[in-house]
Coordinates of C-alpha atoms in Angstrom, one line a residue:
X114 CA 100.3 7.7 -166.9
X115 CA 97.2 6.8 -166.0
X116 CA 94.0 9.6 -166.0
X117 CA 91.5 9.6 -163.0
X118 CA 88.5 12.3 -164.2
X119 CA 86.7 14.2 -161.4
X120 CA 83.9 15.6 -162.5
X121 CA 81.4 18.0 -160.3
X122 CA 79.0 20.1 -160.3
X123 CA 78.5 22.7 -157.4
X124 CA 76.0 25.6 -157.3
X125 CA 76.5 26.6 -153.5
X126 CA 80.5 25.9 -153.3
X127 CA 80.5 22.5 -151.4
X128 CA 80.7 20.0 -153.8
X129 CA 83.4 21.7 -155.9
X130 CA 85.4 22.0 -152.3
X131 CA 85.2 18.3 -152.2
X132 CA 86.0 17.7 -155.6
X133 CA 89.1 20.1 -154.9
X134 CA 90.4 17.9 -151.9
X135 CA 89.6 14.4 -153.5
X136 CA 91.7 16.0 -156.5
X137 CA 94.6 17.0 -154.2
X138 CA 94.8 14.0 -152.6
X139 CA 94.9 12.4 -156.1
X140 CA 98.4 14.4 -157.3
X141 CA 100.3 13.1 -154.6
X142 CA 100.7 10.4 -157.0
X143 CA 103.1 11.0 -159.6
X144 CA 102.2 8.7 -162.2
X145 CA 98.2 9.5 -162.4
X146 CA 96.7 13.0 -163.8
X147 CA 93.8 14.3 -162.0
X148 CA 91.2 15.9 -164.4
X149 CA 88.6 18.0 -162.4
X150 CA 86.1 18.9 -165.3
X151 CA 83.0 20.6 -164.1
X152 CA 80.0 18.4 -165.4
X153 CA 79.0 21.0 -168.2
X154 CA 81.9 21.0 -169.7
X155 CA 82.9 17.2 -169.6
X156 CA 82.4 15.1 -173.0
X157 CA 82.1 11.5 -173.8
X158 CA 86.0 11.5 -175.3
X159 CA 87.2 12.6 -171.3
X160 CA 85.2 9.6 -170.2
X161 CA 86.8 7.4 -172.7
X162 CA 90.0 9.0 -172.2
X163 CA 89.7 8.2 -168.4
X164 CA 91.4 4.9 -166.6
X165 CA 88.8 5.7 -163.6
X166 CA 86.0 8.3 -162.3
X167 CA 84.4 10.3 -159.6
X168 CA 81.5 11.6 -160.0
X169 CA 80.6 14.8 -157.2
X170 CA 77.2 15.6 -157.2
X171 CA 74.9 17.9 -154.5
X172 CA 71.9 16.2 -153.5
X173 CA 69.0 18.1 -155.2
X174 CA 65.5 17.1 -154.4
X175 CA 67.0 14.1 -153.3
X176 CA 68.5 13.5 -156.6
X177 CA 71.8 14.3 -158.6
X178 CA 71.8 18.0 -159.9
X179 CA 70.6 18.7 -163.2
X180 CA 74.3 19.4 -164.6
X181 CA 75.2 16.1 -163.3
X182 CA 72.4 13.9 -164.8
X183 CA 72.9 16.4 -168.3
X184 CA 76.5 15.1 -168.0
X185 CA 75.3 11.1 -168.3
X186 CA 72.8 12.1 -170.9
X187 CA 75.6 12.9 -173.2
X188 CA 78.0 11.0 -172.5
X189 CA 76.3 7.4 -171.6
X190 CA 75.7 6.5 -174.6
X191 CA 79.0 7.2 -176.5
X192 CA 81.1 5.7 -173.3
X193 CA 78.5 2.5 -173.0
X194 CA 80.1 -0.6 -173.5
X195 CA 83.6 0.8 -174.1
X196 CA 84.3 1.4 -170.1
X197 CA 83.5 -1.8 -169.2
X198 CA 85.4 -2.8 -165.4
X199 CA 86.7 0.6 -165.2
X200 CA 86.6 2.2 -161.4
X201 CA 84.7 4.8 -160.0
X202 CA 83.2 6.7 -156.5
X203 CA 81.4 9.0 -156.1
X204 CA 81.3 12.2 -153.4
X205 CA 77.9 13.8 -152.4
X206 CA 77.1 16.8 -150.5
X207 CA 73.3 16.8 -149.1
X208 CA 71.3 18.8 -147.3
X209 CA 69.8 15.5 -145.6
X210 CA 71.5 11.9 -146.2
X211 CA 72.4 11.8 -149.5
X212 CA 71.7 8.5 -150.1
X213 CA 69.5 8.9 -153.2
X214 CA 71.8 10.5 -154.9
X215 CA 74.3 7.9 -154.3
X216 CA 71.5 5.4 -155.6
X217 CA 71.1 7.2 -159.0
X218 CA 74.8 7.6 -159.5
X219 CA 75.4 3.7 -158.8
X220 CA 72.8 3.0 -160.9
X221 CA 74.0 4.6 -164.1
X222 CA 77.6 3.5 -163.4
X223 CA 76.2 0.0 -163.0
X224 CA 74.4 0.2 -166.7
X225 CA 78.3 1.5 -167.6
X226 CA 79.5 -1.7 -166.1
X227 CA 81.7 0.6 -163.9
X228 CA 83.1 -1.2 -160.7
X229 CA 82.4 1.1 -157.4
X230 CA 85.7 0.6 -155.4
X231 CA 84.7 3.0 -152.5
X232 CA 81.5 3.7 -150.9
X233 CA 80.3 7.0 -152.0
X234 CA 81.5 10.1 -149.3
X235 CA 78.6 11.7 -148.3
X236 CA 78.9 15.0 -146.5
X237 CA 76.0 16.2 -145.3
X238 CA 75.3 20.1 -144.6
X239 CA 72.0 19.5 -142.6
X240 CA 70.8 23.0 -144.9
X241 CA 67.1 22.2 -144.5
X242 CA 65.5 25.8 -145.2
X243 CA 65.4 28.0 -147.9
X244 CA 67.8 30.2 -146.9
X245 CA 70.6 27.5 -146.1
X246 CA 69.8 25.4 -148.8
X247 CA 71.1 28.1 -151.2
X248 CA 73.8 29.6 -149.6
X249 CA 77.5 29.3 -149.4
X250 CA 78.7 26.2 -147.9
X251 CA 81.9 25.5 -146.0
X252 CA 82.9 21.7 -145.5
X253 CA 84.8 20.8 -142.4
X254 CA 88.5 20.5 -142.6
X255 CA 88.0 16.9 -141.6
X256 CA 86.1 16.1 -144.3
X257 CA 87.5 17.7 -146.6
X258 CA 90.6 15.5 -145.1
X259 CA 88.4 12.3 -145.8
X260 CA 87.8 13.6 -149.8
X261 CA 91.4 13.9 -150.0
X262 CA 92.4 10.5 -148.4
X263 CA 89.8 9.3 -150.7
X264 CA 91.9 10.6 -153.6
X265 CA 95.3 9.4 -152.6
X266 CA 93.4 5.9 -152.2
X267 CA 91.8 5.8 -155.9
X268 CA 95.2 7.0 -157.7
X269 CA 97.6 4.6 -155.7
X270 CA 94.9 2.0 -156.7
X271 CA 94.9 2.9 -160.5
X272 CA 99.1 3.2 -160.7
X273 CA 99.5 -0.6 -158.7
X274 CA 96.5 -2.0 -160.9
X275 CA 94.5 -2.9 -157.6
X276 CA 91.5 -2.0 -159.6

């Protein structure tokens, strides 16, 4: 059985929507358990624990949340150098283009020696006030589609040893 860990962190509802999909798209493989951990509760023994990752983040100031980088800060150095190869993507739900986000999140899974085996999903909300920024958030039923094709792809992967 092998383990894929999803783990999020949402404060308006999209993210963890995404995470949701990309998690159900993930169980329609028998022989991989999906753990959805939300960043402030995940540990450096569910990274070890883990045959691959994906990492859903909100864009926040054009960066990873707080929650999400507090996750790496505890757990990168206990997981450094005993994840080596292992795969991960990432999701990202921004207010603008996300791409920032993505960067950072590459960026630590590179100093992980993680290998990226989808380019990060990036839904973008186009919140730019105040008032959008922090409300609830609804993604589409088509990309919500594309989190969950994402999953089924990352879990066949993991159970045929494509990565």
């Amino acid at each position: 059985m092998k383990i894929l860990l999803v783990v999020y962190h949402s404060m308006t509802g999209g993210t963890e929507q995404m995470a949701r999909a990309l998690a159900a798209g993930a169980a329609t493989e028998d022989d991989v358990k999906t753990r959805l951990l939300h960043a402030s509760e995940a540990q450096a023994e569910d990274v070890l624990d883990a045959d691959g990752y994906v990492f859903a983040t909100p864009e926040n100031l054009a960066a990873i949340s707080g929650l999400m980088k507090d996750f790496f800060d505890r757990c990168y150095y206990p997981a450094l150098d005993r994840i080596n190869g292992r795969p991960y993507a990432a999701l990202i739900c921004a207010g603008s283009d996300g791409q920032n986000a993505a960067r950072q999140i590459d960026r630590i899974a590179t100093g992980w020696r993680l290998r990226r085996v989808a380019e990060s999903l990036i839904v973008c909300t186009h919140a730019q006030t105040p008032e959008k920024i922090l409300s609830l958030k609804t993604i589409s039923g088509a990309d919500l589609e594309r989190c969950k094709e994402l999953g089924a792809a990352l879990a066949t992967g993991l159970v045929l040893g494509v990565f």
